[in-house]
Short mmCIF file of C-alpha atoms in Angstrom, two decimals:
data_model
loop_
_atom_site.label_atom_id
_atom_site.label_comp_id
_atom_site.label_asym_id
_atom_site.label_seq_id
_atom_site.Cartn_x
_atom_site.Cartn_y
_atom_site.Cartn_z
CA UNK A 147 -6.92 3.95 -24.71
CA UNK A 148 -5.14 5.58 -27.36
CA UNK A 149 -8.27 7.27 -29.07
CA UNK A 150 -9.98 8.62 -25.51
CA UNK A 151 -9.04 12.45 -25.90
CA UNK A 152 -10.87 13.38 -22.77
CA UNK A 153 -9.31 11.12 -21.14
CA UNK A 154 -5.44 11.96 -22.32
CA UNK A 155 -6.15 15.62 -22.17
CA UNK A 156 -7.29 15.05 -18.41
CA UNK A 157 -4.55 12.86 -17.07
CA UNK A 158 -1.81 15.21 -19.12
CA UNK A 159 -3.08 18.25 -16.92
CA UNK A 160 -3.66 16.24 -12.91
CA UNK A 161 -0.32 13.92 -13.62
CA UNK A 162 1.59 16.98 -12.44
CA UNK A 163 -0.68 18.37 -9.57
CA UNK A 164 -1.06 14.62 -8.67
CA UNK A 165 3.24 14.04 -8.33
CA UNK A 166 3.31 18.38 -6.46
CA UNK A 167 0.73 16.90 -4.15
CA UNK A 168 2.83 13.83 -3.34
CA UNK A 169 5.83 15.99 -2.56
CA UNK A 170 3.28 18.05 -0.21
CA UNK A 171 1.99 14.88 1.32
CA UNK A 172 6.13 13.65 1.92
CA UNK A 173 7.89 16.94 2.89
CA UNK A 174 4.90 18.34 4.54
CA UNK A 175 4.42 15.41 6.83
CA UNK A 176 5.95 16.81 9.52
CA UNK A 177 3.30 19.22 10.16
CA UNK A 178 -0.26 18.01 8.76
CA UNK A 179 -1.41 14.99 8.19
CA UNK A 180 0.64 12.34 5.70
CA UNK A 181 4.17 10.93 5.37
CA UNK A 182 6.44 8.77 3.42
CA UNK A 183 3.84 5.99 2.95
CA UNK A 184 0.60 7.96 1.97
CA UNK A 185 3.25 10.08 -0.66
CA UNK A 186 5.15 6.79 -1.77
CA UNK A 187 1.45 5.78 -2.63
CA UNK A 188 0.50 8.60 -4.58
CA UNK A 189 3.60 9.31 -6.60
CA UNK A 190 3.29 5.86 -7.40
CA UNK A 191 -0.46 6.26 -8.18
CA UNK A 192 0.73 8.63 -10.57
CA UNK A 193 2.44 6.69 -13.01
CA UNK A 194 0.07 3.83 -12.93
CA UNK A 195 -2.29 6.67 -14.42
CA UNK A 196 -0.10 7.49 -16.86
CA UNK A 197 0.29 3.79 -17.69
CA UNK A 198 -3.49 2.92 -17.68
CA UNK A 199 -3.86 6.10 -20.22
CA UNK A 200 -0.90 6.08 -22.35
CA UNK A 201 0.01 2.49 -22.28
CA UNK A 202 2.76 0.55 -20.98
CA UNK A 203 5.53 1.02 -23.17
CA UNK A 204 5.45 4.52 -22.54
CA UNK A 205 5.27 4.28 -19.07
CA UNK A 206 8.78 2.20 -19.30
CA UNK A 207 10.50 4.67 -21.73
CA UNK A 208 9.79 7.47 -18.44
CA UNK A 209 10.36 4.50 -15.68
CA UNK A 210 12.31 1.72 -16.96
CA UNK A 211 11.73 -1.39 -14.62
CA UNK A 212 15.69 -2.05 -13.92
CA UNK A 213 15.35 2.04 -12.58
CA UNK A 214 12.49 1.30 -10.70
CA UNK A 215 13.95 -1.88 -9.10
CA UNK A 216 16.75 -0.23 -8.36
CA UNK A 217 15.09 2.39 -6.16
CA UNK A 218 13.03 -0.37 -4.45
CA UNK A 219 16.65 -1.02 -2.73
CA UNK A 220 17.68 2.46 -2.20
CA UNK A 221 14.35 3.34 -0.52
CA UNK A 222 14.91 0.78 2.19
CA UNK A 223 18.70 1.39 2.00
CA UNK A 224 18.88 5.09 2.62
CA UNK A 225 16.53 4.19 5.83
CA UNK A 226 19.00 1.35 7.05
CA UNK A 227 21.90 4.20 6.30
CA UNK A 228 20.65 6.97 8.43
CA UNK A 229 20.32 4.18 11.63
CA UNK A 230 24.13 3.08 10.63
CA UNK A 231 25.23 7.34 10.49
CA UNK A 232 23.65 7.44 14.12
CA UNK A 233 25.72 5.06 15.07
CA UNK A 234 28.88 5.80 13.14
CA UNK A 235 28.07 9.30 15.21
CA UNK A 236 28.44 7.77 18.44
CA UNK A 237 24.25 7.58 19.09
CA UNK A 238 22.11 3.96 19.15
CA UNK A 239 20.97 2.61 15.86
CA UNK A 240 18.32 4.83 14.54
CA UNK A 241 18.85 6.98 17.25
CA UNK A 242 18.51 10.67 15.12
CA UNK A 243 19.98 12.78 18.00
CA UNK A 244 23.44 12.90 17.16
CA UNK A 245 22.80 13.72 12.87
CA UNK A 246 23.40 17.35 13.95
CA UNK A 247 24.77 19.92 16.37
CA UNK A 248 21.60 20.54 18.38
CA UNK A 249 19.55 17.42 19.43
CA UNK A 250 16.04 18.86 18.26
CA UNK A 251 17.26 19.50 14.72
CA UNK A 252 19.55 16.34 14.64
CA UNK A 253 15.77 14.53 14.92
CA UNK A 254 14.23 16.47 12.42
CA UNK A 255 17.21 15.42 9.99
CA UNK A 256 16.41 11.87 10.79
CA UNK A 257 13.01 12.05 10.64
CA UNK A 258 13.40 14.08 7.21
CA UNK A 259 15.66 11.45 5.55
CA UNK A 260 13.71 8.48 7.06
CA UNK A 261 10.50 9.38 5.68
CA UNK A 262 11.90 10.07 2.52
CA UNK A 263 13.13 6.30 2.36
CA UNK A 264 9.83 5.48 3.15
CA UNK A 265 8.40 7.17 0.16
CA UNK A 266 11.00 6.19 -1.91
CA UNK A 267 10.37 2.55 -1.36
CA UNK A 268 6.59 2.69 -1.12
CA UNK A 269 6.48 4.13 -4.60
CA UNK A 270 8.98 2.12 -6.38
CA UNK A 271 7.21 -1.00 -4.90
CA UNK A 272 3.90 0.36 -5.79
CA UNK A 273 5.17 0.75 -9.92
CA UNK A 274 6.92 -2.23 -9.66
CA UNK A 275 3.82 -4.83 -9.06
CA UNK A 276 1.55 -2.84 -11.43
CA UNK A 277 4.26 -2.61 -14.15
CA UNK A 278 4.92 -6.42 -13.45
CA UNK A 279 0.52 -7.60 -13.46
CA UNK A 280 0.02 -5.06 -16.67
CA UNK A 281 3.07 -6.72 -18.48
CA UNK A 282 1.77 -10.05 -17.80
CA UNK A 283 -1.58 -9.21 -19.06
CA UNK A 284 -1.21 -8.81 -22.64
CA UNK B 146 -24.71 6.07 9.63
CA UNK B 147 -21.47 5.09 7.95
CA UNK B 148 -21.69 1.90 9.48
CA UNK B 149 -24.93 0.91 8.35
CA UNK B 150 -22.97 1.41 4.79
CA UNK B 151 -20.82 -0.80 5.79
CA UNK B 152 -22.64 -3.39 6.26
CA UNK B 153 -25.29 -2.93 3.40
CA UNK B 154 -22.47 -3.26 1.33
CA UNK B 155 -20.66 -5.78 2.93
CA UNK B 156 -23.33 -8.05 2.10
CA UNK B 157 -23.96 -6.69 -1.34
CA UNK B 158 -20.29 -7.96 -1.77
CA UNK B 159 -21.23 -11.68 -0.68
CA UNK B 160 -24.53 -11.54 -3.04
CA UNK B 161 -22.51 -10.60 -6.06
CA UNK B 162 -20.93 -12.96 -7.95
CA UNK B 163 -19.43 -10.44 -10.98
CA UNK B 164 -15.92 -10.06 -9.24
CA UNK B 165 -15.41 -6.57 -11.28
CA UNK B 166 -18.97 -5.74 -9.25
CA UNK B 167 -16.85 -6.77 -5.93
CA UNK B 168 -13.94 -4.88 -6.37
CA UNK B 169 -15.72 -1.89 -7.30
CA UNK B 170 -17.87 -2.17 -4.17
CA UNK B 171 -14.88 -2.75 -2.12
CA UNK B 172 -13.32 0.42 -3.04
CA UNK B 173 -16.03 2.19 -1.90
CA UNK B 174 -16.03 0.28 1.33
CA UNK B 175 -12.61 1.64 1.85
CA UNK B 176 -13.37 4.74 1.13
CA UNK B 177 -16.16 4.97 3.39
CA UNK B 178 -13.39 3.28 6.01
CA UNK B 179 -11.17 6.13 5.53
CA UNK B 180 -14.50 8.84 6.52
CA UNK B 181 -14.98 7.03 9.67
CA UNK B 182 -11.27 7.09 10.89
CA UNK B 183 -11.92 10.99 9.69
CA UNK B 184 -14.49 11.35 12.37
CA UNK B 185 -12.54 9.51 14.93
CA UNK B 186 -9.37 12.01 14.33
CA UNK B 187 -7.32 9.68 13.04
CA UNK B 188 -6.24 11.83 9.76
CA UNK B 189 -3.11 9.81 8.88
CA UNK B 190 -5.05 6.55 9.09
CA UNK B 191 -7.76 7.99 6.78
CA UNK B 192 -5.27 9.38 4.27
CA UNK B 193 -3.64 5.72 3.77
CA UNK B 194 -6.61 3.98 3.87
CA UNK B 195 -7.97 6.05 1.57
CA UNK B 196 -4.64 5.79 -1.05
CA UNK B 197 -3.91 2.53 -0.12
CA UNK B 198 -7.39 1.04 0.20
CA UNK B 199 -9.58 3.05 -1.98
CA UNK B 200 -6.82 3.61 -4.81
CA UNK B 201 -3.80 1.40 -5.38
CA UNK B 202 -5.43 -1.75 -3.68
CA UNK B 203 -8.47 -1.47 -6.45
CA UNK B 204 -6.16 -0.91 -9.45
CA UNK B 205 -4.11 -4.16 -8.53
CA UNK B 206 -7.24 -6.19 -7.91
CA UNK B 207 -8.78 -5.08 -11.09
CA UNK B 208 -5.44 -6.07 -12.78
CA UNK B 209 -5.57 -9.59 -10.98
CA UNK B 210 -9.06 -9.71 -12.81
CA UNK B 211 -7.78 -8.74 -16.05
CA UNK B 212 -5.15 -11.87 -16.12
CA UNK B 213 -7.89 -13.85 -14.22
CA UNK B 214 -12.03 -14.21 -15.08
CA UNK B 215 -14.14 -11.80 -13.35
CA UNK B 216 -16.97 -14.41 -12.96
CA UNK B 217 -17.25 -16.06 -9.50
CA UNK B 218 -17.76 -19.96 -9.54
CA UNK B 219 -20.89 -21.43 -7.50
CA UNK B 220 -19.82 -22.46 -4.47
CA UNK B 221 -20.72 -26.55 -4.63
CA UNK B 222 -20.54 -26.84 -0.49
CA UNK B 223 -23.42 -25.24 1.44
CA UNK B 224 -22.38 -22.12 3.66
CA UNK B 225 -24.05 -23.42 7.26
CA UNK B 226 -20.91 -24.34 8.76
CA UNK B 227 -18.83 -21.22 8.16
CA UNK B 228 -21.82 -18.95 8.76
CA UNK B 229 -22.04 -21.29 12.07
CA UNK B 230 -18.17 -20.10 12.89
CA UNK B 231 -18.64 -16.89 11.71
CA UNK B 232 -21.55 -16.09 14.44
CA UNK B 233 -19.75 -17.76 17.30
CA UNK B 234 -16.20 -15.78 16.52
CA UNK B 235 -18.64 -12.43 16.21
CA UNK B 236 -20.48 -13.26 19.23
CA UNK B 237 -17.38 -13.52 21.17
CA UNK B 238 -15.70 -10.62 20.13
CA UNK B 239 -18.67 -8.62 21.19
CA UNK B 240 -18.50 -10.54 24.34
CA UNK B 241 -15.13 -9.00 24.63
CA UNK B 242 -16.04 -5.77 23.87
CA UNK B 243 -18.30 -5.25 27.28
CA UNK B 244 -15.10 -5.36 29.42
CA UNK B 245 -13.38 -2.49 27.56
CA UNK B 246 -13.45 0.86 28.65
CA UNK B 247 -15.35 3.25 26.69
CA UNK B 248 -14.45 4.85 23.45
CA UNK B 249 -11.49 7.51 24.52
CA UNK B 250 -11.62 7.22 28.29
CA UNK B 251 -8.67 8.73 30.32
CA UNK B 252 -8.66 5.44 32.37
CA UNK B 253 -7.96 3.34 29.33
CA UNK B 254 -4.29 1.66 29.52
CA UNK B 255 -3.30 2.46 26.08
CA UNK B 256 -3.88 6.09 27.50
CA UNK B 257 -1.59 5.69 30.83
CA UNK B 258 1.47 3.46 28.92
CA UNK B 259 3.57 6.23 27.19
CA UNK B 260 0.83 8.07 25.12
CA UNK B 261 0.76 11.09 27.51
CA UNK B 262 5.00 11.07 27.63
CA UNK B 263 4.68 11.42 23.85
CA UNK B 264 2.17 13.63 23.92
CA UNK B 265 4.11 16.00 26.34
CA UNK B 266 7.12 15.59 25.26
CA UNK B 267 6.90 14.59 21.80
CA UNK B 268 7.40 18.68 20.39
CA UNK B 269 10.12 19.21 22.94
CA UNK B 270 12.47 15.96 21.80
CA UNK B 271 11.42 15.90 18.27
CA UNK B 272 10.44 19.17 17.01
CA UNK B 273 7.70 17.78 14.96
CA UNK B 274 4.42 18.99 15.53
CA UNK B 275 2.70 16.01 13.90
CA UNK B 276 2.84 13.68 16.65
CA UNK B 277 1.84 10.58 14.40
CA UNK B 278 5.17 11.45 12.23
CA UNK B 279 7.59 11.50 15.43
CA UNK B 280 5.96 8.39 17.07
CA UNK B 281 6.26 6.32 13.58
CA UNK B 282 9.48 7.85 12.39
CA UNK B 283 11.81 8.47 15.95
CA UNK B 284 10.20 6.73 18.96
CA UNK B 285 9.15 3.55 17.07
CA UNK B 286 11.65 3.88 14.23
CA UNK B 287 12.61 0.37 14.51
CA UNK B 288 8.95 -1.03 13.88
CA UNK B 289 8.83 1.55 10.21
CA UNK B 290 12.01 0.36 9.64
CA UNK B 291 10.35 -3.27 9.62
CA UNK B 292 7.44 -2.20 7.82
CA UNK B 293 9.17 -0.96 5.08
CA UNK B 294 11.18 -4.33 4.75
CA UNK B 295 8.38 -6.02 4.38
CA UNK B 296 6.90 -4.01 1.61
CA UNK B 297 10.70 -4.37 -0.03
CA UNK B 298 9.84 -8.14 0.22
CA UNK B 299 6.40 -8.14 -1.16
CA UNK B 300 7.76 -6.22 -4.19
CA UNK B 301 10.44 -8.34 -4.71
CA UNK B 302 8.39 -11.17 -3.99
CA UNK B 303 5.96 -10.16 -6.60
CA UNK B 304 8.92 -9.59 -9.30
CA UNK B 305 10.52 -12.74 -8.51
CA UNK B 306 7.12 -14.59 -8.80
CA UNK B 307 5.56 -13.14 -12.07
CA UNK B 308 8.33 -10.92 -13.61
CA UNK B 309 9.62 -11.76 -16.85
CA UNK B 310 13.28 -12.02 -17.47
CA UNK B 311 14.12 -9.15 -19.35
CA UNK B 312 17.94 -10.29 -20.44
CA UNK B 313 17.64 -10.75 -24.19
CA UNK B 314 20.79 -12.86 -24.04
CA UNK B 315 19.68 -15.72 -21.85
CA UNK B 316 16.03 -15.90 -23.79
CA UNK B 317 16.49 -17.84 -26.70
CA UNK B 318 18.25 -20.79 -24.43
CA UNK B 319 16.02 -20.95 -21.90
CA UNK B 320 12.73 -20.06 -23.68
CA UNK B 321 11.09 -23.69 -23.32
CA UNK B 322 12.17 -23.89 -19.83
CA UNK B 323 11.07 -20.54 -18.77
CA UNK B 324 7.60 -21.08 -20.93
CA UNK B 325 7.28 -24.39 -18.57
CA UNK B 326 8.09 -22.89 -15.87
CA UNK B 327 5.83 -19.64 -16.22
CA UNK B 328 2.90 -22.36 -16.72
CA UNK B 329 3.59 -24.27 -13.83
CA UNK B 330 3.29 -21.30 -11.54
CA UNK B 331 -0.34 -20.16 -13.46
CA UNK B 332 -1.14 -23.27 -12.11
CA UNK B 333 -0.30 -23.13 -8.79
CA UNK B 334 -1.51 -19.86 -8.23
CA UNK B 335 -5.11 -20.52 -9.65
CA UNK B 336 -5.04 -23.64 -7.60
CA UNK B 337 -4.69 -21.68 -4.06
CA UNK B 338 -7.25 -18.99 -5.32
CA UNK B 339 -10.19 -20.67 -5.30
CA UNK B 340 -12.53 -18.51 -7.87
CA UNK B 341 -10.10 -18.47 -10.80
CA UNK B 342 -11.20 -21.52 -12.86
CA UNK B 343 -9.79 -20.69 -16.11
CA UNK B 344 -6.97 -18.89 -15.75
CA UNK B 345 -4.71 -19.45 -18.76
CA UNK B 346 -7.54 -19.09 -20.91
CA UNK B 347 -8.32 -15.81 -19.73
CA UNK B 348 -4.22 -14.44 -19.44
CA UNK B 349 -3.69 -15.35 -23.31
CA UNK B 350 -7.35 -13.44 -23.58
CA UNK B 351 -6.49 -10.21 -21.85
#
């Protein structure tokens, strides 16, 4: 797609609005509609974009695959953490509570940091088994 | 309205045999999904089917097709006896239907379980005004928890299955064995999906 200019010229200007609205979608999740999955899926949608448009190769010079593997873990293992800080706390696994001085807030920590593995994991995953089916294709 | 669309092109996706056709159809089918979980109020459902379904789910079937062929084979067995289980399973399922209660009733038990304790009491424990957010991320924290290990599986699963070893050191001695290997596995995969003849031929194509 090297020689579509309408094409590069459109997915240079939305690949930013596209990765602000993810952050919306994850950090915003609290109050509207969305969450770590829906944002995991559209940062990720993002650089599968930018990989259908500007090829692969690029797309691994911004993402490398040993990165994105490597976040796969911490997506999943920042989740697992915040249940093992409840109960290093003194709560029940998972139990968000305890994260902070007041109750109320203490949830909204866990909630916060939970979601955010979520996301983290989703769109790792998500880069991961494109970047793996586009590599295999050619 | 939206359902008749459903099912128009649900069956326009069992007519067509061009699998490109099929995929294209069932992103729309999704998407059409995600406007009918709109008008039942369930926005978070609708947002993910509507990513999940309508976007990344098409992309990764369309690059299934690329290492694939995007022709359908004829099927050689006639359809009568799955059409034959289809009917009955439908037929009971509707039969099942006429016992539940009706579409958002107060009676209903998922409505009298804890629904109304998190519905009450949800803002005051949690502080989260989306109530879908603090049900998934705090009450049932243990079940997202799960969820997300098993998309950390599927992704690893994936890599392990078709990812290619990216150690430059350990190519040139294992090279035959991996090229063996890799073939092998085309093999086995186009073996349990039925309508991927030729599916070599069409990876070294792409």
């Amino acid at each position: 797609m090297r020689h579509h200019v309408i094409l590069r010229v459109v997915a240079k200007l939305s690949i930013p609005f596209i990765f602000l609205f993810a952050l919306y979608v994850q950090f915003h999740g609290d109050f509207g509609p969305g969450g770590g999955f829906q944002a995991g899926v559209i940062f990720g949608a993002a650089f599968i974009l930018y990989a259908l448009i500007f090829g692969l190769d690029n797309a691994l010079k911004v993402a490398p695959i040993n990165v994105v593997i490597f976040f796969i873990a911490a997506g999943l293992l920042l989740f697992a953490g915040v249940g093992v800080a409840a109960l290093l706390y003194g709560g029940k696994f998972l139990d968000y509570g305890v994260l902070a001085s007041d109750f109320v807030a203490g949830q909204h920590l866990g909630i916060l940091l939970v979601e955010l593995g979520v996301g983290i994991t989703v769109a790792a995953v998500m880069i991961a088994v494109f970047f793996t089916f586009a590599d295999r294709g050619r | 309205m939206l359902l008749a669309f459903l099912a128009i092109i649900s069956l326009a996706i069992m007519r067509l045999r061009n699998l490109f056709g099929v995929v294209m159809l069932g992103g729309i089918y999704s998407l059409l999904m995600a406007s009918i979980f709109v008008i039942l109020d369930a926005v978070d459902v609708a947002f993910t089917e509507a990513a999940v379904g309508a976007g990344i789910s098409t992309i990764l079937m369309l690059g299934t097709l690329a290492l694939t062929t995007s022709r359908e084979k004829i099927p050689m067995h006639t359809p009568l006896l799955p059409l034959v289980v289809t009917f009955v399973t439908g037929a009971m399922l509707v039969y099942g239907t006429w016992d539940m209660p009706a579409f958002g009733s107060a009676e209903a038990p998922p409505n009298q379980h804890v629904a109304p304790y998190y519905l009450e009491q949800g803002m005051v424990e949690t502080g989260v005004p989306n109530i879908v957010t603090a049900v998934l991320a705090s009450y049932r924290g243990y079940d997202t928890l799960g969820e997300l290990a098993v998309i950390f599986t599927a992704g690893i699963g994936v890599l392990l299955l078709l990812g290619r070893r990216r150690d430059p050191a350990r190519v040139p001695a294992k090279s035959e064995f991996a090229s063996k290997n890799s073939a092998g596995g085309t093999e086995t995969t186009s073996a349990t999906e039925e309508n991927k003849s030729c599916s070599s031929s069409g990876g070294t194509a792409a």
